[in-house]
PDB file of C-alpha atoms in Angstrom:
ATOM      1  CA  ILE G1428      -5.900   8.644 -28.800  1.00  0.00           C
ATOM      2  CA  ASP G1429      -8.855   6.698 -30.213  1.00  0.00           C
ATOM      3  CA  LEU G1430      -8.608   3.563 -28.040  1.00  0.00           C
ATOM      4  CA  ARG G1431     -10.532   1.434 -31.946  1.00  0.00           C
ATOM      5  CA  LEU G1432      -7.359   2.256 -33.957  1.00  0.00           C
ATOM      6  CA  ARG G1433      -4.184   2.177 -32.060  1.00  0.00           C
ATOM      7  CA  PRO G1434      -5.556  -0.528 -28.637  1.00  0.00           C
ATOM      8  CA  GLY G1435      -1.879  -0.809 -27.716  1.00  0.00           C
ATOM      9  CA  VAL G1436      -0.772   3.036 -27.271  1.00  0.00           C
ATOM     10  CA  TYR G1437      -3.864   3.135 -24.478  1.00  0.00           C
ATOM     11  CA  LEU G1438      -2.879  -0.395 -22.563  1.00  0.00           C
ATOM     12  CA  ASP G1439       0.842   0.407 -22.687  1.00  0.00           C
ATOM     13  CA  ARG G1440      -0.451   4.224 -21.101  1.00  0.00           C
ATOM     14  CA  VAL G1441      -3.006   2.689 -18.714  1.00  0.00           C
ATOM     15  CA  ARG G1442       0.745  -0.290 -17.670  1.00  0.00           C
ATOM     16  CA  ARG G1443       3.185   2.546 -17.096  1.00  0.00           C
ATOM     17  CA  ALA G1444       0.340   4.482 -15.337  1.00  0.00           C
ATOM     18  CA  PHE G1445       0.062   1.400 -12.468  1.00  0.00           C
ATOM     19  CA  LEU G1446       3.318   1.301 -12.181  1.00  0.00           C
ATOM     20  CA  THR G1447       3.525   5.331 -11.646  1.00  0.00           C
ATOM     21  CA  TRP G1448       1.091   4.348  -8.877  1.00  0.00           C
ATOM     22  CA  LEU G1449       3.135   2.408  -7.219  1.00  0.00           C
ATOM     23  CA  ARG G1450       5.696   5.268  -7.205  1.00  0.00           C
ATOM     24  CA  PRO G1451       5.357   6.928  -3.711  1.00  0.00           C
ATOM     25  CA  PRO G1452       3.200  10.680  -4.088  1.00  0.00           C
ATOM     26  CA  THR G1453       5.375  12.674  -2.814  1.00  0.00           C
ATOM     27  CA  ASP G1454       7.233  11.964  -6.309  1.00  0.00           C
ATOM     28  CA  TYR G1455       4.369  14.166  -7.990  1.00  0.00           C
ATOM     29  CA  ILE G1456       5.655  16.657 -10.102  1.00  0.00           C
ATOM     30  CA  LEU G1457       4.584  19.647  -8.495  1.00  0.00           C
ATOM     31  CA  VAL G1458       5.843  18.030  -4.720  1.00  0.00           C
ATOM     32  CA  VAL G1459       8.639  17.252  -5.832  1.00  0.00           C
ATOM     33  CA  THR G1460      10.713  21.063  -5.594  1.00  0.00           C
ATOM     34  CA  LEU G1461       8.888  21.756  -2.292  1.00  0.00           C
ATOM     35  CA  ARG G1462      11.241  18.519  -1.485  1.00  0.00           C
ATOM     36  CA  GLU G1463      14.826  20.447  -2.065  1.00  0.00           C
ATOM     37  CA  PRO G1464      14.221  22.782   1.922  1.00  0.00           C
ATOM     38  CA  VAL G1465      13.753  18.875   3.613  1.00  0.00           C
ATOM     39  CA  ARG G1466      16.484  16.839   1.483  1.00  0.00           C
ATOM     40  CA  GLU G1467      18.097  14.837   4.049  1.00  0.00           C
ATOM     41  CA  TRP G1468      15.046  14.721   6.340  1.00  0.00           C
ATOM     42  CA  ASP G1469      12.757  13.475   2.609  1.00  0.00           C
ATOM     43  CA  ARG G1470      16.742  11.220   1.880  1.00  0.00           C
ATOM     44  CA  LEU G1471      15.866   9.318   5.008  1.00  0.00           C
ATOM     45  CA  HIS G1472      12.458   9.384   4.528  1.00  0.00           C
ATOM     46  CA  THR G1473      13.408   7.827   1.196  1.00  0.00           C
ATOM     47  CA  ARG G1474      15.719   4.370   2.490  1.00  0.00           C
ATOM     48  CA  VAL G1475      13.859   3.969   6.203  1.00  0.00           C
ATOM     49  CA  LEU G1476      10.046   3.577   4.713  1.00  0.00           C
ATOM     50  CA  LEU G1477       9.592   3.784   1.400  1.00  0.00           C
ATOM     51  CA  TRP G1478      12.733   1.457   0.071  1.00  0.00           C
ATOM     52  CA  SER G1479      13.280   3.410  -2.163  1.00  0.00           C
ATOM     53  CA  ALA G1480      16.169   4.910  -4.656  1.00  0.00           C
ATOM     54  CA  GLN G1481      18.050   7.640  -3.327  1.00  0.00           C
ATOM     55  CA  ASP G1482      17.499   9.480  -6.712  1.00  0.00           C
ATOM     56  CA  ARG G1483      13.588   9.718  -5.961  1.00  0.00           C
ATOM     57  CA  ARG G1484      13.885  11.184  -9.442  1.00  0.00           C
ATOM     58  CA  ARG G1485      14.031   7.999 -11.205  1.00  0.00           C
ATOM     59  CA  ALA G1486      12.786   5.744  -8.121  1.00  0.00           C
ATOM     60  CA  GLY G1487      11.430   2.389  -8.423  1.00  0.00           C
ATOM     61  CA  PRO G1488       7.767   1.528  -6.624  1.00  0.00           C
ATOM     62  CA  THR G1489       7.173   1.934  -3.258  1.00  0.00           C
ATOM     63  CA  LEU G1490       8.694  -1.616  -2.343  1.00  0.00           C
ATOM     64  CA  VAL G1491       7.225  -1.506   1.252  1.00  0.00           C
ATOM     65  CA  LEU G1492       3.885  -2.213  -0.051  1.00  0.00           C
ATOM     66  CA  LEU G1493       5.061  -5.420  -0.561  1.00  0.00           C
ATOM     67  CA  PRO G1494       5.712  -7.024   3.006  1.00  0.00           C
ATOM     68  CA  ALA G1495       2.991  -5.058   4.199  1.00  0.00           C
ATOM     69  CA  VAL G1496       0.317  -6.522   1.263  1.00  0.00           C
ATOM     70  CA  ALA G1497       2.456 -10.344   2.804  1.00  0.00           C
ATOM     71  CA  LEU G1498       1.489  -8.738   5.785  1.00  0.00           C
ATOM     72  CA  PHE G1499      -2.071  -7.869   5.895  1.00  0.00           C
ATOM     73  CA  LEU G1500      -2.657 -11.534   3.834  1.00  0.00           C
ATOM     74  CA  ALA G1501      -0.886 -13.330   6.164  1.00  0.00           C
ATOM     75  CA  ALA G1502      -3.125 -12.043   9.296  1.00  0.00           C
ATOM     76  CA  LEU G1503      -6.239 -12.591   7.214  1.00  0.00           C
ATOM     77  CA  LEU G1504      -5.331 -16.245   6.151  1.00  0.00           C
ATOM     78  CA  TRP G1505      -4.025 -17.460   9.262  1.00  0.00           C
ATOM     79  CA  ARG G1506      -7.205 -16.875  10.946  1.00  0.00           C
ATOM     80  CA  PRO G1507     -10.082 -19.422  11.558  1.00  0.00           C
ATOM     81  CA  PRO G1508     -12.506 -19.673   8.760  1.00  0.00           C
ATOM     82  CA  ALA G1509     -15.339 -18.326  10.116  1.00  0.00           C
ATOM     83  CA  GLN G1510     -13.325 -15.370  11.640  1.00  0.00           C
ATOM     84  CA  ARG G1511     -12.039 -14.172   8.362  1.00  0.00           C
ATOM     85  CA  ARG G1512     -15.262 -14.146   7.435  1.00  0.00           C
ATOM     86  CA  ARG G1513     -15.958 -11.285   9.885  1.00  0.00           C
ATOM     87  CA  LEU G1514     -12.453  -9.604   9.107  1.00  0.00           C
ATOM     88  CA  LEU G1515     -12.745  -9.669   5.459  1.00  0.00           C
ATOM     89  CA  LEU G1516     -16.194  -8.050   6.118  1.00  0.00           C
ATOM     90  CA  LEU G1517     -14.594  -5.384   8.359  1.00  0.00           C
ATOM     91  CA  VAL G1518     -11.766  -4.791   5.868  1.00  0.00           C
ATOM     92  CA  SER G1519     -13.199  -5.069   2.487  1.00  0.00           C
ATOM     93  CA  PHE G1520     -14.187  -1.180   2.898  1.00  0.00           C
ATOM     94  CA  PRO G1521     -10.604   0.081   2.692  1.00  0.00           C
ATOM     95  CA  VAL G1522      -9.227  -3.028   0.219  1.00  0.00           C
ATOM     96  CA  LEU G1523     -12.256  -2.226  -2.068  1.00  0.00           C
ATOM     97  CA  THR G1524     -11.045   1.619  -2.119  1.00  0.00           C
ATOM     98  CA  ILE G1525      -7.585   0.616  -2.234  1.00  0.00           C
ATOM     99  CA  ALA G1526      -8.704  -0.927  -5.295  1.00  0.00           C
ATOM    100  CA  TRP G1527     -10.428   1.243  -6.564  1.00  0.00           C
ATOM    101  CA  ASN G1528      -8.508   3.839  -5.985  1.00  0.00           C
ATOM    102  CA  LEU G1529      -5.505   2.102  -8.129  1.00  0.00           C
ATOM    103  CA  ILE G1530      -7.577   0.551 -11.406  1.00  0.00           C
ATOM    104  CA  VAL G1531      -9.765   2.899 -11.861  1.00  0.00           C
ATOM    105  CA  GLY G1532      -7.494   6.192 -11.583  1.00  0.00           C
ATOM    106  CA  SER G1533      -5.145   4.413 -13.510  1.00  0.00           C
ATOM    107  CA  LEU G1534      -7.617   3.566 -16.775  1.00  0.00           C
ATOM    108  CA  ALA G1535      -8.842   7.056 -16.828  1.00  0.00           C
ATOM    109  CA  GLU G1536      -5.519   8.950 -16.026  1.00  0.00           C
ATOM    110  CA  VAL G1537      -2.026   7.506 -17.849  1.00  0.00           C
ATOM    111  CA  GLU G1538      -0.157  10.035 -16.742  1.00  0.00           C
ATOM    112  CA  GLU G1539       1.388  11.282 -12.808  1.00  0.00           C
ATOM    113  CA  ASN G1540      -1.428   9.544 -11.293  1.00  0.00           C
ATOM    114  CA  ASN G1541       0.780   9.083  -7.969  1.00  0.00           C
ATOM    115  CA  ARG G1542      -0.869  11.335  -7.037  1.00  0.00           C
ATOM    116  CA  PHE G1543      -3.779   9.322  -6.788  1.00  0.00           C
ATOM    117  CA  ARG G1544      -2.456   7.413  -4.285  1.00  0.00           C
ATOM    118  CA  VAL G1545      -2.759  10.337  -1.394  1.00  0.00           C
ATOM    119  CA  GLU G1546      -6.190   9.615  -0.958  1.00  0.00           C
ATOM    120  CA  VAL G1547      -5.615   5.740  -0.179  1.00  0.00           C
ATOM    121  CA  GLU G1548      -2.208   6.339   1.673  1.00  0.00           C
ATOM    122  CA  GLY G1549      -2.925   6.348   5.332  1.00  0.00           C
ATOM    123  CA  LEU G1550      -5.721   3.410   4.554  1.00  0.00           C
ATOM    124  CA  MET G1551      -2.491   1.246   3.299  1.00  0.00           C
ATOM    125  CA  VAL G1552      -0.456   1.859   6.448  1.00  0.00           C
ATOM    126  CA  VAL G1553      -3.286   1.592   8.979  1.00  0.00           C
ATOM    127  CA  LEU G1554      -3.572  -2.562   6.776  1.00  0.00           C
ATOM    128  CA  GLY G1555      -0.016  -3.087   6.546  1.00  0.00           C
ATOM    129  CA  SER G1556       0.172  -1.951  10.199  1.00  0.00           C
ATOM    130  CA  TRP G1557      -2.764  -4.124  11.331  1.00  0.00           C
ATOM    131  CA  GLY G1558      -1.389  -6.587   9.679  1.00  0.00           C
ATOM    132  CA  LEU G1559       2.289  -6.640  11.682  1.00  0.00           C
ATOM    133  CA  ILE G1560       1.005  -6.520  14.793  1.00  0.00           C
ATOM    134  CA  GLU G1561      -1.237  -9.391  14.117  1.00  0.00           C
ATOM    135  CA  VAL G1562       1.086 -11.777  12.711  1.00  0.00           C
ATOM    136  CA  ALA G1563       3.671 -10.921  15.303  1.00  0.00           C
ATOM    137  CA  ARG G1564       0.528 -11.630  17.866  1.00  0.00           C
ATOM    138  CA  LEU G1565      -0.105 -15.059  15.828  1.00  0.00           C
ATOM    139  CA  VAL G1566       3.688 -16.445  16.151  1.00  0.00           C
ATOM    140  CA  ARG G1567       3.159 -15.286  19.634  1.00  0.00           C
ATOM    141  CA  ASP G1568       0.737 -17.161  20.588  1.00  0.00           C
ATOM    142  CA  ALA G1569       2.297 -20.341  18.443  1.00  0.00           C
ATOM    143  CA  ILE G1570       5.325 -20.123  20.366  1.00  0.00           C
ATOM    144  CA  HIS G1571       4.558 -19.536  23.611  1.00  0.00           C
ATOM    145  CA  PRO G1572       0.541 -19.962  23.975  1.00  0.00           C
ATOM    146  CA  PRO G1573      -1.147 -18.379  26.267  1.00  0.00           C
ATOM    147  CA  SER G1574      -1.961 -19.537  29.655  1.00  0.00           C
ATOM    148  CA  PRO G1575      -6.341 -20.377  30.183  1.00  0.00           C
ATOM    149  CA  PRO G1576      -7.628 -17.938  32.739  1.00  0.00           C
ATOM    150  CA  PRO G1577      -7.996 -19.667  36.727  1.00  0.00           C
ATOM    151  CA  LEU G1578     -10.473 -20.833  37.630  1.00  0.00           C
ATOM    152  CA  ARG G1579     -12.507 -19.080  40.296  1.00  0.00           C
ATOM    153  CA  SER G1580     -14.072 -20.661  43.356  1.00  0.00           C
ATOM    154  CA  ASP G1581     -16.828 -19.585  44.726  1.00  0.00           C
ATOM    155  CA  GLY G1582     -16.685 -20.992  48.192  1.00  0.00           C
TER     156      GLY G1582
END
């Protein structure tokens, strides 16, 4: 594709590449046939973990990413500014790695780029899990504030 002559074609393929990246990495065309022997586990994995359609060949995005991102952002933004800055420094590497994988991968490869997501799937699970645990802990502490430690008497 000559980008100067037909930028619309390239941009449409980039848009499709972003949507493809959001699909489960196991939907990559060379992996689909390998899932047939474990069909029942695959169906359970698709429905429960990925919240995706039953027919994986036409499945949409991995919808579980939406609450994972929301929980991660809530856990981050619910902090005081000083803690938030420290946490941003801590999580900047995995977040930027995921962003690089999505953006550069989708701009350079405009076909079956959901296979690239395998490289960052673990990072997304860790960040989403951290968000879930932290939001649950923050909600618990808001409902039942922790009691201060007992005063020591040295006498």
